[in-house]
Amino acid sequence: MQIKPDQNHKRRLLSGMRPTGRMHLGNYVGALENWIELQDRFESYHFVADWHTLTTDHEHTRDIPQNTLDMVTDWLAAGLDPVKSPIFIQSQVKQHAELHLILSMLITTARLERNPTLKEQVRDLELESRLSYGHLGYPVLQTADILMYKGEAVPVGEDQLPHIEMAREIARRFNYLYSPDHPVFPEPDGLLSKFPRLPGLDGKRMSKSLGNTILLSDPPEAIQKKTRQAVTDPLKVRRNDPGRPDICLVFTYHNRFNSDAVTEIRSGCESGALGCVECKQRCAARIIEHLAPLRERRQHYEAHPGEVEDIIADGTARARLTAEQTMNDVHEAMGFG
Ligand code: TRP
């Protein structure tokens, strides 16, 4: 997508995550870092999509508040600026529910059933005969989140692009039906991150349920220990064995966190001069160094827990103001006085 230079108007950016608690390096490289980089170029809103958690996990709701706090603390530690960009919680801005209801009339169930992201989830979670009505509507709720702030840009992972496409279709449909002369909603663009997703320590998708993560809040010793256990080229058993960096997970991490040294590490690995133990130690050291400023900021928030709650309260109040304005536009367009 092209980012238009515009003197007076910064484009609106909207991004959210489901509250999964403490963030891992995969969340950071794939998403958070990107948000932080974009927050100067866009008028950004960041939010916790707690209602979306119910779509796959409605039986376990007790942990959501703590997971929300842990996640937002990591967002702040990573460098999101809550003054520039409000941070808020979806379920505290009730307008999302109303807009969701209205928009749910503007898309067919057949269209929602064709959603490839949903199909994958149904397969992975074996939901064939027990898919809920709410889960089917996941992209409609996401559309409400985006359109509520008239979001023009939405940073997402590849798997979310089908949802952005549905948001565009729904926005178009609303404008066509209710406001053909002055479109109420922009059609949002998805912004893909420059970096591919960082795999977990076992080479699979990084995920807390697979136990293969490095957390942003892990202390240095834990990062060293976890990195020591990461999988490498199975054919490189001893130090002098030649290795294949292109299939080595640790090399992927070097690429991301130790870019100045990758040429030297590649040749050391391939020749056998560099052993995996040393390679991993160097990798862990760079990750620890990269996360040092985050650790420092987190210590501040951990010492002042009320601050995170104040930041969320402030962000929620600001989000509500925008949501109210949008809902006024919606009501007016639809003729609900
Ligand atoms: N579906 C997103 C995810 O799983 C989370 C999300 C909900 C979202 N609403 C959103 C992301 C609106 C961007 C914009 O990652």
Tab-separated table of C-alpha atoms and ligand atoms in Angstrom:
chain	number	residue	atom	x	y	z
A	1	MET	CA	0.000	0.000	0.000
A	2	GLN	CA	1.159	3.544	-0.747
A	3	ILE	CA	1.310	5.919	2.166
A	4	LYS	CA	0.221	9.286	0.869
A	5	PRO	CA	2.116	12.285	2.170
A	6	ASP	CA	-0.500	14.636	3.496
A	7	GLN	CA	0.333	17.902	5.223
A	8	ASN	CA	-2.805	18.463	7.241
A	9	HIS	CA	-4.324	15.105	7.773
A	10	LYS	CA	-2.594	12.063	9.179
A	11	ARG	CA	-4.312	8.893	8.098
A	12	ARG	CA	-6.102	6.966	10.828
A	13	LEU	CA	-4.594	3.675	11.867
A	14	LEU	CA	-6.364	1.089	13.949
A	15	SER	CA	-4.793	-1.988	15.418
A	16	GLY	CA	-5.741	-4.538	18.000
A	17	MET	CA	-4.774	-7.836	19.541
A	18	ARG	CA	-6.663	-10.368	21.540
A	19	PRO	CA	-5.527	-10.347	25.193
A	20	THR	CA	-3.075	-13.236	25.326
A	21	GLY	CA	-1.145	-11.913	28.324
A	22	ARG	CA	2.587	-11.368	28.261
A	23	MET	CA	3.924	-10.795	24.776
A	24	HIS	CA	6.574	-12.945	23.132
A	25	LEU	CA	9.241	-12.122	20.567
A	26	GLY	CA	6.941	-13.289	17.781
A	27	ASN	CA	4.283	-10.737	18.792
A	28	TYR	CA	7.020	-8.137	18.933
A	29	VAL	CA	8.742	-8.749	15.600
A	30	GLY	CA	5.572	-9.433	13.654
A	31	ALA	CA	3.372	-6.708	15.056
A	32	LEU	CA	4.302	-4.533	18.007
A	33	GLU	CA	7.522	-3.190	16.551
A	34	ASN	CA	5.601	-2.266	13.455
A	35	TRP	CA	2.931	-0.410	15.457
A	36	ILE	CA	5.628	1.571	17.231
A	37	GLU	CA	7.258	2.536	13.991
A	38	LEU	CA	3.940	3.598	12.479
A	39	GLN	CA	2.695	5.656	15.415
A	40	ASP	CA	4.480	8.806	14.212
A	41	ARG	CA	3.155	8.621	10.687
A	42	PHE	CA	-0.461	7.868	11.505
A	43	GLU	CA	-3.085	8.951	13.964
A	44	SER	CA	-3.157	5.589	15.718
A	45	TYR	CA	-5.583	3.829	18.029
A	46	HIS	CA	-4.506	0.609	19.739
A	47	PHE	CA	-6.928	-1.624	21.503
A	48	VAL	CA	-7.410	-4.910	23.328
A	49	ALA	CA	-9.889	-7.078	21.423
A	50	ASP	CA	-11.285	-8.846	24.487
A	51	TRP	CA	-14.691	-9.631	22.989
A	52	HIS	CA	-12.907	-11.413	20.165
A	53	THR	CA	-11.420	-13.815	22.722
A	54	LEU	CA	-14.940	-15.072	23.415
A	55	THR	CA	-15.241	-16.402	19.870
A	56	THR	CA	-12.845	-19.265	20.586
A	57	ASP	CA	-12.718	-19.247	24.375
A	58	HIS	CA	-16.060	-18.210	25.831
A	59	GLU	CA	-15.774	-20.789	28.611
A	60	HIS	CA	-12.667	-19.168	30.089
A	61	THR	CA	-13.230	-15.510	30.815
A	62	ARG	CA	-11.710	-15.092	34.286
A	63	ASP	CA	-8.178	-14.504	33.085
A	64	ILE	CA	-9.062	-11.812	30.565
A	65	PRO	CA	-8.557	-8.776	32.872
A	66	GLN	CA	-5.102	-9.908	34.039
A	67	ASN	CA	-4.086	-10.899	30.511
A	68	THR	CA	-5.205	-7.472	29.339
A	69	LEU	CA	-3.044	-5.696	31.911
A	70	ASP	CA	-0.034	-7.906	31.180
A	71	MET	CA	-0.373	-7.308	27.463
A	72	VAL	CA	-0.794	-3.547	27.710
A	73	THR	CA	2.190	-3.357	30.073
A	74	ASP	CA	4.262	-5.040	27.378
A	75	TRP	CA	2.913	-2.652	24.734
A	76	LEU	CA	4.048	0.287	26.871
A	77	ALA	CA	7.370	-1.379	27.655
A	78	ALA	CA	7.917	-1.871	23.941
A	79	GLY	CA	7.486	1.849	23.362
A	80	LEU	CA	3.886	2.567	22.399
A	81	ASP	CA	3.152	6.147	23.325
A	82	PRO	CA	-0.298	6.384	24.928
A	83	VAL	CA	-0.361	10.168	24.681
A	84	LYS	CA	0.052	10.107	20.921
A	85	SER	CA	-2.133	7.083	20.450
A	86	PRO	CA	-4.961	6.080	22.772
A	87	ILE	CA	-4.840	2.541	24.168
A	88	PHE	CA	-8.260	1.185	25.060
A	89	ILE	CA	-10.334	-1.928	25.694
A	90	GLN	CA	-12.955	-2.982	23.165
A	91	SER	CA	-15.534	-4.134	25.728
A	92	GLN	CA	-15.430	-0.746	27.451
A	93	VAL	CA	-16.582	1.066	24.344
A	94	LYS	CA	-20.086	-0.364	23.986
A	95	GLN	CA	-20.624	1.311	20.634
A	96	HIS	CA	-18.606	-1.545	19.090
A	97	ALA	CA	-21.484	-3.889	19.953
A	98	GLU	CA	-24.091	-1.637	18.360
A	99	LEU	CA	-22.106	-1.109	15.200
A	100	HIS	CA	-21.423	-4.838	15.029
A	101	LEU	CA	-25.157	-5.511	15.111
A	102	ILE	CA	-25.906	-3.019	12.345
A	103	LEU	CA	-23.079	-4.235	10.128
A	104	SER	CA	-24.031	-7.882	10.638
A	105	MET	CA	-27.015	-7.276	8.325
A	106	LEU	CA	-24.739	-6.192	5.489
A	107	ILE	CA	-22.948	-9.479	4.867
A	108	THR	CA	-24.285	-12.943	4.088
A	109	THR	CA	-23.558	-16.049	6.107
A	110	ALA	CA	-22.340	-17.664	2.873
A	111	ARG	CA	-19.682	-14.962	2.565
A	112	LEU	CA	-18.586	-15.472	6.166
A	113	GLU	CA	-18.416	-19.232	5.679
A	114	ARG	CA	-16.017	-18.755	2.770
A	115	ASN	CA	-13.500	-16.967	5.029
A	116	PRO	CA	-10.219	-18.929	4.698
A	117	THR	CA	-8.998	-17.851	8.143
A	118	LEU	CA	-12.146	-19.286	9.682
A	119	LYS	CA	-11.897	-22.489	7.676
A	120	GLU	CA	-8.395	-23.016	8.986
A	121	GLN	CA	-9.526	-22.465	12.567
A	122	VAL	CA	-12.449	-24.833	12.168
A	123	ARG	CA	-10.054	-27.469	10.910
A	124	ASP	CA	-7.401	-26.876	13.598
A	125	LEU	CA	-9.839	-26.676	16.520
A	126	GLU	CA	-12.197	-29.342	15.120
A	127	LEU	CA	-15.204	-27.069	15.312
A	128	GLU	CA	-17.078	-28.562	12.342
A	129	SER	CA	-20.451	-29.044	13.991
A	130	ARG	CA	-20.082	-26.607	16.868
A	131	LEU	CA	-19.153	-23.304	15.284
A	132	SER	CA	-20.985	-20.546	17.141
A	133	TYR	CA	-22.937	-17.755	15.526
A	134	GLY	CA	-20.592	-15.272	17.224
A	135	HIS	CA	-17.466	-16.989	15.921
A	136	LEU	CA	-18.810	-16.958	12.382
A	137	GLY	CA	-19.231	-13.212	12.794
A	138	TYR	CA	-15.663	-12.589	13.991
A	139	PRO	CA	-14.799	-10.486	10.924
A	140	VAL	CA	-17.954	-8.392	11.365
A	141	LEU	CA	-16.920	-7.456	14.890
A	142	GLN	CA	-13.444	-6.703	13.569
A	143	THR	CA	-15.020	-4.527	10.886
A	144	ALA	CA	-16.940	-2.629	13.565
A	145	ASP	CA	-13.649	-2.073	15.444
A	146	ILE	CA	-12.019	-0.606	12.374
A	147	LEU	CA	-14.880	1.441	10.970
A	148	MET	CA	-15.751	2.880	14.392
A	149	TYR	CA	-12.559	4.943	14.130
A	150	LYS	CA	-12.886	5.369	10.372
A	151	GLY	CA	-9.611	3.452	10.196
A	152	GLU	CA	-7.835	3.761	6.867
A	153	ALA	CA	-4.823	1.590	7.645
A	154	VAL	CA	-4.748	-1.621	9.658
A	155	PRO	CA	-1.399	-3.310	10.379
A	156	VAL	CA	-2.038	-7.048	10.320
A	157	GLY	CA	-0.494	-10.413	9.676
A	158	GLU	CA	-1.150	-12.233	6.452
A	159	ASP	CA	-3.871	-14.402	8.030
A	160	GLN	CA	-5.935	-11.286	8.744
A	161	LEU	CA	-6.070	-9.980	5.188
A	162	PRO	CA	-9.330	-11.834	4.414
A	163	HIS	CA	-10.896	-9.956	7.330
A	164	ILE	CA	-9.733	-6.620	5.969
A	165	GLU	CA	-11.241	-7.540	2.625
A	166	MET	CA	-14.589	-8.156	4.318
A	167	ALA	CA	-14.274	-4.836	6.151
A	168	ARG	CA	-13.866	-3.147	2.777
A	169	GLU	CA	-16.928	-4.894	1.389
A	170	ILE	CA	-19.050	-3.996	4.400
A	171	ALA	CA	-17.905	-0.341	4.339
A	172	ARG	CA	-18.768	-0.150	0.642
A	173	ARG	CA	-22.175	-1.712	1.242
A	174	PHE	CA	-22.979	0.692	4.075
A	175	ASN	CA	-21.952	3.724	2.051
A	176	TYR	CA	-23.908	2.519	-0.978
A	177	LEU	CA	-27.105	1.898	1.010
A	178	TYR	CA	-27.154	4.760	3.476
A	179	SER	CA	-24.790	7.490	2.433
A	180	PRO	CA	-24.166	7.360	-1.322
A	181	ASP	CA	-23.310	11.076	-1.525
A	182	HIS	CA	-21.052	11.423	1.521
A	183	PRO	CA	-19.502	8.071	2.337
A	184	VAL	CA	-19.436	7.624	6.122
A	185	PHE	CA	-16.683	5.010	6.067
A	186	PRO	CA	-13.330	4.752	4.294
A	187	GLU	CA	-12.355	1.367	2.877
A	188	PRO	CA	-9.441	0.280	5.079
A	189	ASP	CA	-6.121	-1.000	3.740
A	190	GLY	CA	-4.146	-3.782	5.418
A	191	LEU	CA	-0.495	-2.954	6.151
A	192	LEU	CA	1.758	-5.997	6.179
A	193	SER	CA	4.871	-5.913	8.354
A	194	LYS	CA	8.291	-5.914	6.646
A	195	PHE	CA	9.441	-8.905	8.660
A	196	PRO	CA	8.142	-12.398	8.253
A	197	ARG	CA	6.834	-14.032	11.380
A	198	LEU	CA	9.567	-15.169	13.784
A	199	PRO	CA	9.353	-18.910	14.451
A	200	GLY	CA	9.452	-20.411	17.959
A	201	LEU	CA	12.469	-22.117	19.510
A	202	ASP	CA	11.419	-25.460	18.027
A	203	GLY	CA	10.943	-24.039	14.542
A	204	LYS	CA	7.131	-24.117	14.727
A	205	ARG	CA	4.897	-21.065	14.938
A	206	MET	CA	5.825	-19.164	18.124
A	207	SER	CA	2.997	-19.643	20.574
A	208	LYS	CA	2.636	-19.867	24.322
A	209	SER	CA	0.512	-22.992	23.988
A	210	LEU	CA	3.441	-24.724	22.266
A	211	GLY	CA	5.903	-23.666	24.988
A	212	ASN	CA	8.431	-22.400	22.457
A	213	THR	CA	8.495	-18.679	23.181
A	214	ILE	CA	10.909	-16.073	24.431
A	215	LEU	CA	8.842	-13.552	26.378
A	216	LEU	CA	9.648	-9.849	26.264
A	217	SER	CA	9.577	-10.009	30.061
A	218	ASP	CA	11.918	-12.998	30.388
A	219	PRO	CA	14.962	-12.181	32.538
A	220	PRO	CA	18.360	-12.479	30.790
A	221	GLU	CA	19.124	-15.872	32.378
A	222	ALA	CA	15.882	-17.306	31.009
A	223	ILE	CA	16.683	-15.999	27.528
A	224	GLN	CA	20.129	-17.622	27.683
A	225	LYS	CA	18.660	-20.913	28.849
A	226	LYS	CA	15.885	-20.985	26.272
A	227	THR	CA	18.236	-20.064	23.433
A	228	ARG	CA	20.593	-22.856	24.489
A	229	GLN	CA	17.716	-25.294	23.942
A	230	ALA	CA	16.721	-23.984	20.513
A	231	VAL	CA	16.784	-26.448	17.621
A	232	THR	CA	19.602	-26.107	15.082
A	233	ASP	CA	20.704	-27.997	11.993
A	234	PRO	CA	20.350	-31.656	13.052
A	235	LEU	CA	23.377	-32.634	10.922
A	236	LYS	CA	25.708	-30.304	12.822
A	237	VAL	CA	26.422	-32.390	15.869
A	238	ARG	CA	29.944	-31.360	16.817
A	239	ARG	CA	31.679	-28.029	16.648
A	240	ASN	CA	33.677	-28.797	13.511
A	241	ASP	CA	30.770	-30.223	11.530
A	242	PRO	CA	29.715	-27.872	8.737
A	243	GLY	CA	26.249	-26.379	9.365
A	244	ARG	CA	23.450	-25.073	7.144
A	245	PRO	CA	22.448	-21.630	8.373
A	246	ASP	CA	19.512	-21.409	5.990
A	247	ILE	CA	17.692	-24.188	7.782
A	248	CYS	CA	18.846	-23.138	11.259
A	249	LEU	CA	16.420	-21.406	13.548
A	250	VAL	CA	19.154	-19.652	15.508
A	251	PHE	CA	20.404	-18.130	12.279
A	252	THR	CA	16.925	-16.686	11.693
A	253	TYR	CA	17.235	-14.979	15.062
A	254	HIS	CA	20.721	-13.700	14.220
A	255	ASN	CA	19.299	-12.264	11.034
A	256	ARG	CA	16.791	-10.288	13.013
A	257	PHE	CA	18.781	-9.287	16.102
A	258	ASN	CA	22.420	-9.457	15.023
A	259	SER	CA	22.317	-8.289	11.432
A	260	ASP	CA	25.842	-6.795	11.479
A	261	ALA	CA	27.380	-10.190	12.149
A	262	VAL	CA	25.355	-12.484	9.883
A	263	THR	CA	27.983	-12.770	7.145
A	264	GLU	CA	30.627	-13.828	9.613
A	265	ILE	CA	28.253	-16.181	11.436
A	266	ARG	CA	27.182	-17.778	8.176
A	267	SER	CA	30.756	-18.525	7.121
A	268	GLY	CA	31.718	-19.684	10.623
A	269	CYS	CA	28.769	-22.067	10.708
A	270	GLU	CA	29.317	-23.371	7.185
A	271	SER	CA	33.039	-23.982	7.721
A	272	GLY	CA	32.487	-25.517	11.118
A	273	ALA	CA	34.721	-22.980	12.863
A	274	LEU	CA	31.760	-21.666	14.858
A	275	GLY	CA	30.069	-24.178	17.142
A	276	CYS	CA	26.378	-24.066	18.054
A	277	VAL	CA	27.035	-23.407	21.728
A	278	GLU	CA	28.969	-20.222	21.055
A	279	CYS	CA	26.606	-19.208	18.255
A	280	LYS	CA	23.650	-19.485	20.622
A	281	GLN	CA	25.433	-17.541	23.362
A	282	ARG	CA	26.070	-14.712	20.953
A	283	CYS	CA	22.490	-14.809	19.752
A	284	ALA	CA	21.082	-14.677	23.298
A	285	ALA	CA	23.377	-11.769	24.134
A	286	ARG	CA	21.979	-9.731	21.243
A	287	ILE	CA	18.371	-10.506	22.119
A	288	ILE	CA	19.040	-9.513	25.739
A	289	GLU	CA	20.650	-6.287	24.571
A	290	HIS	CA	17.765	-5.538	22.224
A	291	LEU	CA	15.254	-6.027	25.031
A	292	ALA	CA	17.162	-3.976	27.637
A	293	PRO	CA	15.188	-0.755	27.130
A	294	LEU	CA	11.947	-2.735	27.334
A	295	ARG	CA	13.059	-4.288	30.603
A	296	GLU	CA	13.755	-0.857	32.023
A	297	ARG	CA	10.384	0.564	30.985
A	298	ARG	CA	8.571	-2.498	32.306
A	299	GLN	CA	10.256	-2.065	35.691
A	300	HIS	CA	8.792	1.417	35.852
A	301	TYR	CA	5.261	0.180	35.141
A	302	GLU	CA	5.592	-2.768	37.496
A	303	ALA	CA	6.553	-0.352	40.240
A	304	HIS	CA	3.545	1.864	39.372
A	305	PRO	CA	0.721	-0.537	38.441
A	306	GLY	CA	-1.939	2.174	38.755
A	307	GLU	CA	-0.349	3.997	35.841
A	308	VAL	CA	-1.248	1.314	33.335
A	309	GLU	CA	-4.851	1.422	34.497
A	310	ASP	CA	-4.885	5.228	34.226
A	311	ILE	CA	-3.488	5.026	30.709
A	312	ILE	CA	-6.244	2.597	29.712
A	313	ALA	CA	-8.920	4.761	31.333
A	314	ASP	CA	-7.659	7.822	29.468
A	315	GLY	CA	-7.453	5.952	26.163
A	316	THR	CA	-10.919	4.511	26.617
A	317	ALA	CA	-12.388	7.954	27.271
A	318	ARG	CA	-10.758	9.306	24.103
A	319	ALA	CA	-11.898	6.310	22.073
A	320	ARG	CA	-15.482	6.772	23.317
A	321	LEU	CA	-15.575	10.345	22.051
A	322	THR	CA	-14.650	9.212	18.551
A	323	ALA	CA	-17.064	6.284	18.773
A	324	GLU	CA	-19.924	8.601	19.733
A	325	GLN	CA	-19.245	10.836	16.751
A	326	THR	CA	-19.149	7.893	14.386
A	327	MET	CA	-22.393	6.497	15.747
A	328	ASN	CA	-24.026	9.900	15.250
A	329	ASP	CA	-22.960	9.754	11.603
A	330	VAL	CA	-24.295	6.202	11.344
A	331	HIS	CA	-27.652	7.082	12.890
A	332	GLU	CA	-28.018	10.099	10.689
A	333	ALA	CA	-27.131	8.200	7.527
A	334	MET	CA	-29.677	5.509	8.376
A	335	GLY	CA	-32.365	7.998	9.306
A	336	PHE	CA	-32.467	7.006	12.985
A	337	GLY	CA	-32.980	10.538	14.296
B	1	TRP	N1	-8.288	-10.369	14.586
B	1	TRP	C1	-7.124	-9.730	15.096
B	1	TRP	C2	-6.092	-10.803	15.443
B	1	TRP	O1	-6.419	-11.901	15.803
B	1	TRP	C3	-7.450	-8.900	16.312
B	1	TRP	C4	-8.362	-7.778	15.967
B	1	TRP	C5	-9.651	-7.631	16.353
B	1	TRP	C6	-8.041	-6.658	15.152
B	1	TRP	N2	-10.167	-6.481	15.830
B	1	TRP	C7	-9.207	-5.871	15.096
B	1	TRP	C8	-6.901	-6.261	14.484
B	1	TRP	C9	-9.247	-4.684	14.359
B	1	TRP	C10	-6.934	-5.092	13.756
B	1	TRP	C11	-8.093	-4.305	13.686
B	1	TRP	O2	-4.938	-10.531	15.384
